[in-house]
């Protein structure tokens, strides 16, 4: 018999782990080597404007994103699923408007409502109900309504018009999802039920959940902020002045600007008020559409619920928000400019 000689398998090459520290060091080296080129690039007025917009969007959103993940962690750790289900009507058609009205109690923006709505779904709340809360919370809470009143001191009817238009958008989208929405459009991670917490501290659950949601949502917030900054730079200011007196075109343009600019709902009323060359109706549509759908929110929804959901939910929300904003404006504002 001849012995079979087997050659030893080559050991796999160990790859050096690349962490955030190595990436940071590499970026610092690049910045030092190409500092002259970077200085000339950053001296561009458009680059400075885009950077200002990105910082402004991020600075406005991050505190409320933190608020959202804190609330999300609190729901996961301290609120049992049975309590949430008992607080809502059993019939989905009735639970949707209840969830919309409940948005009044949350003083946060759209960044905060996304992780909270996901946590509600994971606690067994129907997706249509959680989505109604997602759209209502950033638009009808007291901080937003007070900021609108301050921004429009001569037109107090704008507060009521915004409340009606935003609440109708939230309830309408909730009912539409209950009728036509499909669970397979959502990512599995968004619907995965949370196990009952046994054997570990609720505070540990709170911290881990909040940290996970912050990391998960924060990256998509950066993507949305960058998109808003780039698009903000390429929109000429002359376009707005040419819309004076053209209500229909103004409604369409202001709705698109609300999506592109991605201004936090606590600050958008002051931007709308500054556009005094436009009638009140287009500016109202801007206020109704912005908290419901913008590039930042679409990015957050895609990361939280999946791209398949976001690419269906966002366009539908955009159309419903325009219709509700126009209807609320015609009802409350009438012929006011």
CSV table of C-alpha atoms in Angstrom, one decimal:
chain,number,residue,atom,x,y,z
A,1,UNK,CA,0.0,0.0,0.0
A,2,UNK,CA,1.2,3.4,-0.8
A,3,UNK,CA,0.6,6.1,1.7
A,4,UNK,CA,-1.5,9.0,0.5
A,5,UNK,CA,0.3,12.2,1.2
A,6,UNK,CA,-2.0,15.2,1.5
A,7,UNK,CA,-0.6,18.7,1.1
A,8,UNK,CA,-1.4,21.0,4.0
A,9,UNK,CA,-4.0,23.6,3.1
A,10,UNK,CA,-2.6,27.1,2.9
A,11,UNK,CA,-3.7,29.2,5.8
A,12,UNK,CA,-6.1,32.0,4.8
A,13,UNK,CA,-4.5,35.4,4.8
A,14,UNK,CA,-5.6,37.5,7.7
A,15,UNK,CA,-7.2,40.7,6.7
A,16,UNK,CA,-6.6,43.7,8.8
A,17,UNK,CA,-9.8,44.9,10.3
A,18,UNK,CA,-10.9,48.3,9.0
A,19,UNK,CA,-12.7,50.3,11.6
A,20,UNK,CA,-13.9,53.8,11.9
A,21,UNK,CA,-10.6,54.8,13.4
A,22,UNK,CA,-8.7,53.7,10.3
A,23,UNK,CA,-11.2,55.5,8.1
A,24,UNK,CA,-10.8,58.7,10.1
A,25,UNK,CA,-7.0,58.5,9.9
A,26,UNK,CA,-7.2,58.0,6.2
A,27,UNK,CA,-9.5,61.0,5.8
A,28,UNK,CA,-7.1,63.2,7.9
A,29,UNK,CA,-4.1,62.2,5.7
A,30,UNK,CA,-6.1,63.0,2.6
A,31,UNK,CA,-7.1,66.3,4.0
A,32,UNK,CA,-3.5,67.2,4.9
A,33,UNK,CA,-2.1,66.1,1.5
A,34,UNK,CA,-4.8,67.8,-0.6
A,35,UNK,CA,-5.4,70.8,1.7
A,36,UNK,CA,-4.7,73.4,-1.0
A,37,UNK,CA,-7.2,71.8,-3.4
A,38,UNK,CA,-9.8,71.4,-0.7
A,39,UNK,CA,-9.4,75.0,0.3
A,40,UNK,CA,-10.1,76.3,-3.2
A,41,UNK,CA,-13.0,73.9,-3.5
A,42,UNK,CA,-14.6,75.0,-0.3
A,43,UNK,CA,-14.2,78.6,-1.2
A,44,UNK,CA,-17.0,78.2,-3.8
A,45,UNK,CA,-20.2,80.0,-2.8
A,46,UNK,CA,-22.4,77.0,-3.8
A,47,UNK,CA,-20.4,74.6,-1.7
A,48,UNK,CA,-20.6,76.9,1.3
A,49,UNK,CA,-24.4,77.2,0.8
A,50,UNK,CA,-24.8,73.5,0.5
A,51,UNK,CA,-22.7,72.9,3.6
A,52,UNK,CA,-24.8,75.4,5.5
A,53,UNK,CA,-28.1,73.7,4.4
A,54,UNK,CA,-26.7,70.3,5.4
A,55,UNK,CA,-25.7,71.5,8.8
A,56,UNK,CA,-29.0,73.3,9.3
A,57,UNK,CA,-31.1,70.3,8.3
A,58,UNK,CA,-29.0,68.0,10.5
A,59,UNK,CA,-28.9,70.4,13.5
A,60,UNK,CA,-32.7,70.8,13.3
A,61,UNK,CA,-33.4,67.1,13.0
A,62,UNK,CA,-30.9,65.4,15.4
A,63,UNK,CA,-32.4,66.6,18.7
A,64,UNK,CA,-35.9,65.3,17.6
A,65,UNK,CA,-34.4,62.1,16.3
A,66,UNK,CA,-32.8,61.6,19.7
A,67,UNK,CA,-36.2,62.3,21.2
A,68,UNK,CA,-37.8,59.7,18.9
A,69,UNK,CA,-35.3,56.9,19.8
A,70,UNK,CA,-35.7,57.7,23.5
A,71,UNK,CA,-39.5,57.3,23.2
A,72,UNK,CA,-38.9,54.2,21.1
A,73,UNK,CA,-36.7,52.6,23.7
A,74,UNK,CA,-39.2,53.6,26.4
A,75,UNK,CA,-42.0,51.9,24.6
A,76,UNK,CA,-40.0,48.7,24.0
A,77,UNK,CA,-38.8,48.5,27.7
A,78,UNK,CA,-41.7,49.9,29.8
A,79,UNK,CA,-44.9,49.7,27.8
A,80,UNK,CA,-46.4,46.2,27.4
A,81,UNK,CA,-48.0,45.3,24.1
A,82,UNK,CA,-51.3,44.6,25.8
A,83,UNK,CA,-51.5,48.2,27.1
A,84,UNK,CA,-51.1,49.6,23.6
A,85,UNK,CA,-53.7,47.3,22.1
A,86,UNK,CA,-56.2,48.1,24.9
A,87,UNK,CA,-55.8,51.9,24.4
A,88,UNK,CA,-56.9,51.7,20.8
A,89,UNK,CA,-60.3,50.7,19.4
A,90,UNK,CA,-60.4,47.2,18.1
A,91,UNK,CA,-61.8,48.3,14.7
A,92,UNK,CA,-58.9,49.5,12.5
A,93,UNK,CA,-61.1,52.1,10.9
A,94,UNK,CA,-61.7,53.7,14.3
A,95,UNK,CA,-58.2,53.2,15.6
A,96,UNK,CA,-56.6,55.2,12.7
A,97,UNK,CA,-58.2,58.6,13.6
A,98,UNK,CA,-57.5,58.0,17.3
A,99,UNK,CA,-53.8,57.5,16.5
A,100,UNK,CA,-53.9,60.7,14.4
A,101,UNK,CA,-55.3,62.7,17.2
A,102,UNK,CA,-52.8,61.1,19.6
A,103,UNK,CA,-50.1,62.8,17.5
A,104,UNK,CA,-51.0,66.1,19.3
A,105,UNK,CA,-49.3,64.8,22.4
A,106,UNK,CA,-45.8,64.3,20.8
A,107,UNK,CA,-43.8,67.5,20.4
A,108,UNK,CA,-41.4,66.2,17.8
A,109,UNK,CA,-40.7,66.2,14.1
A,110,UNK,CA,-40.8,63.6,11.4
A,111,UNK,CA,-37.4,62.2,12.4
A,112,UNK,CA,-38.8,61.3,15.8
A,113,UNK,CA,-42.0,59.7,14.6
A,114,UNK,CA,-40.3,57.1,12.3
A,115,UNK,CA,-38.6,55.0,15.1
A,116,UNK,CA,-41.7,55.4,17.3
A,117,UNK,CA,-44.1,54.1,14.7
A,118,UNK,CA,-41.8,51.2,14.0
A,119,UNK,CA,-41.8,50.3,17.7
A,120,UNK,CA,-45.6,50.5,17.8
A,121,UNK,CA,-45.8,48.0,14.9
A,122,UNK,CA,-43.3,45.7,16.7
A,123,UNK,CA,-45.6,45.9,19.8
A,124,UNK,CA,-48.5,44.6,17.7
A,125,UNK,CA,-50.2,47.8,16.7
A,126,UNK,CA,-51.7,47.6,13.1
A,127,UNK,CA,-49.4,49.3,10.5
A,128,UNK,CA,-52.2,51.6,9.3
A,129,UNK,CA,-52.6,52.9,12.9
A,130,UNK,CA,-48.8,53.4,13.4
A,131,UNK,CA,-48.5,55.1,10.0
A,132,UNK,CA,-51.3,57.5,10.9
A,133,UNK,CA,-49.4,58.4,14.1
A,134,UNK,CA,-46.2,58.8,12.0
A,135,UNK,CA,-47.8,61.4,9.8
A,136,UNK,CA,-49.8,63.2,12.5
A,137,UNK,CA,-47.1,63.6,15.2
A,138,UNK,CA,-44.8,66.0,13.4
A,139,UNK,CA,-47.6,68.1,12.0
A,140,UNK,CA,-50.3,68.7,14.6
A,141,UNK,CA,-48.3,68.8,17.9
A,142,UNK,CA,-48.4,72.0,20.0
A,143,UNK,CA,-44.9,73.1,19.2
A,144,UNK,CA,-45.6,73.1,15.5
A,145,UNK,CA,-49.0,74.9,15.9
A,146,UNK,CA,-47.5,77.6,18.2
A,147,UNK,CA,-44.6,78.2,15.7
A,148,UNK,CA,-47.1,78.6,12.9
A,149,UNK,CA,-49.1,81.1,15.0
A,150,UNK,CA,-45.9,83.1,15.7
A,151,UNK,CA,-44.8,83.0,12.0
A,152,UNK,CA,-48.2,84.2,10.8
A,153,UNK,CA,-49.4,86.7,13.4
A,154,UNK,CA,-51.6,88.5,10.9
A,155,UNK,CA,-53.2,85.3,9.6
A,156,UNK,CA,-54.2,83.1,12.6
A,157,UNK,CA,-56.5,81.0,10.4
A,158,UNK,CA,-53.3,79.4,9.0
A,159,UNK,CA,-53.0,77.5,12.3
A,160,UNK,CA,-56.4,75.9,11.9
A,161,UNK,CA,-55.9,75.3,8.2
A,162,UNK,CA,-52.6,73.5,8.9
A,163,UNK,CA,-54.1,71.4,11.7
A,164,UNK,CA,-57.0,70.3,9.5
A,165,UNK,CA,-54.9,69.6,6.4
A,166,UNK,CA,-52.2,67.7,8.3
A,167,UNK,CA,-54.7,65.6,10.4
A,168,UNK,CA,-56.7,64.8,7.3
A,169,UNK,CA,-53.5,63.6,5.5
A,170,UNK,CA,-52.6,61.3,8.4
A,171,UNK,CA,-56.0,59.8,8.8
A,172,UNK,CA,-56.5,59.5,5.0
A,173,UNK,CA,-53.2,57.7,4.5
A,174,UNK,CA,-54.0,55.4,7.5
A,175,UNK,CA,-57.3,54.4,5.9
A,176,UNK,CA,-55.7,54.0,2.5
A,177,UNK,CA,-53.0,51.6,4.0
A,178,UNK,CA,-55.7,49.7,5.8
A,179,UNK,CA,-57.6,49.2,2.5
A,180,UNK,CA,-54.8,48.7,0.0
A,181,UNK,CA,-51.5,48.2,1.9
A,182,UNK,CA,-49.7,44.9,1.9
A,183,UNK,CA,-47.3,43.6,4.6
A,184,UNK,CA,-44.9,42.2,2.1
A,185,UNK,CA,-44.0,45.7,1.1
A,186,UNK,CA,-42.4,46.3,4.5
A,187,UNK,CA,-39.1,44.9,5.5
A,188,UNK,CA,-39.2,42.0,7.9
A,189,UNK,CA,-37.2,43.9,10.6
A,190,UNK,CA,-39.9,46.5,10.8
A,191,UNK,CA,-42.7,44.0,11.7
A,192,UNK,CA,-40.7,41.5,13.8
A,193,UNK,CA,-42.5,41.2,17.1
A,194,UNK,CA,-40.5,42.1,20.2
A,195,UNK,CA,-40.1,39.2,22.7
A,196,UNK,CA,-41.3,39.6,26.2
A,197,UNK,CA,-38.5,40.9,28.4
A,198,UNK,CA,-37.5,38.3,30.9
A,199,UNK,CA,-34.3,37.9,32.9
A,200,UNK,CA,-32.8,41.3,32.1
A,201,UNK,CA,-33.2,44.8,33.3
A,202,UNK,CA,-35.8,47.0,31.5
A,203,UNK,CA,-33.2,49.8,31.6
A,204,UNK,CA,-30.8,47.6,29.7
A,205,UNK,CA,-33.5,47.0,27.1
A,206,UNK,CA,-34.2,50.7,27.0
A,207,UNK,CA,-30.6,51.7,26.3
A,208,UNK,CA,-29.9,48.9,23.8
A,209,UNK,CA,-33.1,49.7,21.8
A,210,UNK,CA,-32.5,53.4,21.8
A,211,UNK,CA,-28.9,53.0,20.7
A,212,UNK,CA,-29.8,50.6,17.9
A,213,UNK,CA,-32.5,52.9,16.6
A,214,UNK,CA,-30.2,55.9,16.7
A,215,UNK,CA,-27.5,54.2,14.7
A,216,UNK,CA,-30.0,52.7,12.3
A,217,UNK,CA,-31.8,56.0,11.6
A,218,UNK,CA,-28.9,58.4,11.9
A,219,UNK,CA,-27.2,57.1,8.8
A,220,UNK,CA,-30.2,57.7,6.6
A,221,UNK,CA,-30.7,61.1,8.1
A,222,UNK,CA,-27.2,62.0,6.8
A,223,UNK,CA,-28.1,60.8,3.3
A,224,UNK,CA,-31.3,62.8,3.4
A,225,UNK,CA,-29.5,65.9,4.6
A,226,UNK,CA,-26.9,65.6,1.9
A,227,UNK,CA,-29.7,65.2,-0.8
A,228,UNK,CA,-31.5,68.3,0.6
A,229,UNK,CA,-28.3,70.3,0.5
A,230,UNK,CA,-27.5,69.4,-3.1
A,231,UNK,CA,-31.0,70.1,-4.4
A,232,UNK,CA,-31.3,73.3,-2.4
A,233,UNK,CA,-28.3,74.8,-4.2
A,234,UNK,CA,-29.7,74.2,-7.7
A,235,UNK,CA,-33.1,75.8,-7.1
A,236,UNK,CA,-32.9,79.4,-8.5
A,237,UNK,CA,-34.5,82.0,-6.2
A,238,UNK,CA,-36.0,83.8,-9.3
A,239,UNK,CA,-38.4,81.0,-9.7
A,240,UNK,CA,-40.3,81.9,-6.6
A,241,UNK,CA,-40.8,85.6,-7.5
A,242,UNK,CA,-42.3,84.5,-10.9
A,243,UNK,CA,-45.0,82.5,-9.1
A,244,UNK,CA,-46.8,85.6,-7.7
A,245,UNK,CA,-50.5,85.5,-8.7
A,246,UNK,CA,-50.3,81.9,-10.1
A,247,UNK,CA,-52.0,79.9,-7.4
A,248,UNK,CA,-52.1,76.5,-9.2
A,249,UNK,CA,-48.5,76.6,-10.3
A,250,UNK,CA,-47.6,77.9,-6.9
A,251,UNK,CA,-49.2,75.0,-5.1
A,252,UNK,CA,-47.3,72.5,-7.3
A,253,UNK,CA,-43.9,74.3,-6.9
A,254,UNK,CA,-44.3,74.8,-3.2
A,255,UNK,CA,-45.3,71.1,-2.7
A,256,UNK,CA,-42.1,70.1,-4.5
A,257,UNK,CA,-40.0,72.6,-2.6
A,258,UNK,CA,-41.3,71.1,0.7
A,259,UNK,CA,-40.1,67.7,-0.4
A,260,UNK,CA,-36.7,69.0,-1.6
A,261,UNK,CA,-35.8,71.5,1.2
A,262,UNK,CA,-36.6,69.0,4.0
A,263,UNK,CA,-37.1,71.7,6.7
A,264,UNK,CA,-38.0,70.5,10.2
A,265,UNK,CA,-41.7,71.0,11.0
A,266,UNK,CA,-40.8,73.3,13.9
A,267,UNK,CA,-39.1,75.7,11.6
A,268,UNK,CA,-40.9,75.5,8.2
A,269,UNK,CA,-43.6,78.0,9.2
A,270,UNK,CA,-41.0,80.8,9.3
A,271,UNK,CA,-39.7,79.9,5.9
A,272,UNK,CA,-43.3,79.9,4.5
A,273,UNK,CA,-44.0,83.2,6.1
A,274,UNK,CA,-40.9,84.8,4.5
A,275,UNK,CA,-42.3,84.0,1.0
A,276,UNK,CA,-44.8,86.8,1.2
A,277,UNK,CA,-44.9,87.2,-2.6
A,278,UNK,CA,-46.9,84.0,-2.7
A,279,UNK,CA,-50.6,83.6,-1.8
A,280,UNK,CA,-51.5,81.8,1.5
A,281,UNK,CA,-52.8,78.6,-0.2
A,282,UNK,CA,-49.4,77.6,-1.8
A,283,UNK,CA,-47.7,78.3,1.5
A,284,UNK,CA,-50.2,76.2,3.4
A,285,UNK,CA,-49.6,73.3,1.0
A,286,UNK,CA,-45.9,73.7,1.8
A,287,UNK,CA,-46.6,73.4,5.5
A,288,UNK,CA,-48.9,70.3,5.0
A,289,UNK,CA,-46.6,68.4,2.6
A,290,UNK,CA,-43.3,69.1,4.3
A,291,UNK,CA,-43.9,67.1,7.6
A,292,UNK,CA,-45.5,64.3,5.6
A,293,UNK,CA,-43.0,63.6,2.9
A,294,UNK,CA,-39.5,65.1,2.2
A,295,UNK,CA,-36.2,63.6,1.0
A,296,UNK,CA,-35.0,63.2,4.6
A,297,UNK,CA,-38.1,61.4,5.7
A,298,UNK,CA,-38.1,59.2,2.6
A,299,UNK,CA,-34.5,58.1,3.4
A,300,UNK,CA,-35.5,57.4,7.0
A,301,UNK,CA,-38.5,55.4,5.9
A,302,UNK,CA,-36.5,53.4,3.4
A,303,UNK,CA,-34.0,52.5,6.1
A,304,UNK,CA,-36.6,51.7,8.7
A,305,UNK,CA,-39.4,50.0,6.7
A,306,UNK,CA,-37.6,49.1,3.5
A,307,UNK,CA,-37.3,50.6,0.0
A,308,UNK,CA,-40.3,48.8,-1.4
A,309,UNK,CA,-42.5,50.5,1.3
A,310,UNK,CA,-41.0,54.0,0.9
A,311,UNK,CA,-41.3,54.1,-2.9
A,312,UNK,CA,-45.0,53.3,-2.6
A,313,UNK,CA,-45.9,55.2,0.6
A,314,UNK,CA,-44.1,58.5,-0.2
A,315,UNK,CA,-45.7,59.3,-3.6
A,316,UNK,CA,-49.2,58.4,-2.3
A,317,UNK,CA,-48.6,60.6,0.8
A,318,UNK,CA,-47.4,63.4,-1.5
A,319,UNK,CA,-50.7,63.4,-3.5
A,320,UNK,CA,-52.9,63.0,-0.5
A,321,UNK,CA,-51.1,65.9,1.3
A,322,UNK,CA,-51.6,68.2,-1.6
A,323,UNK,CA,-55.3,67.4,-1.9
A,324,UNK,CA,-55.9,67.8,1.9
A,325,UNK,CA,-53.8,71.0,2.0
A,326,UNK,CA,-55.8,72.6,-0.9
A,327,UNK,CA,-59.1,71.4,0.6
A,328,UNK,CA,-58.2,72.8,4.1
A,329,UNK,CA,-57.1,76.1,2.5
A,330,UNK,CA,-60.3,76.5,0.5
A,331,UNK,CA,-62.4,75.7,3.6
A,332,UNK,CA,-60.6,77.8,6.1
A,333,UNK,CA,-58.7,80.5,4.2
A,334,UNK,CA,-61.3,81.1,1.5
A,335,UNK,CA,-60.1,84.0,-0.7
A,336,UNK,CA,-57.4,85.2,1.7
A,337,UNK,CA,-54.0,85.9,0.3
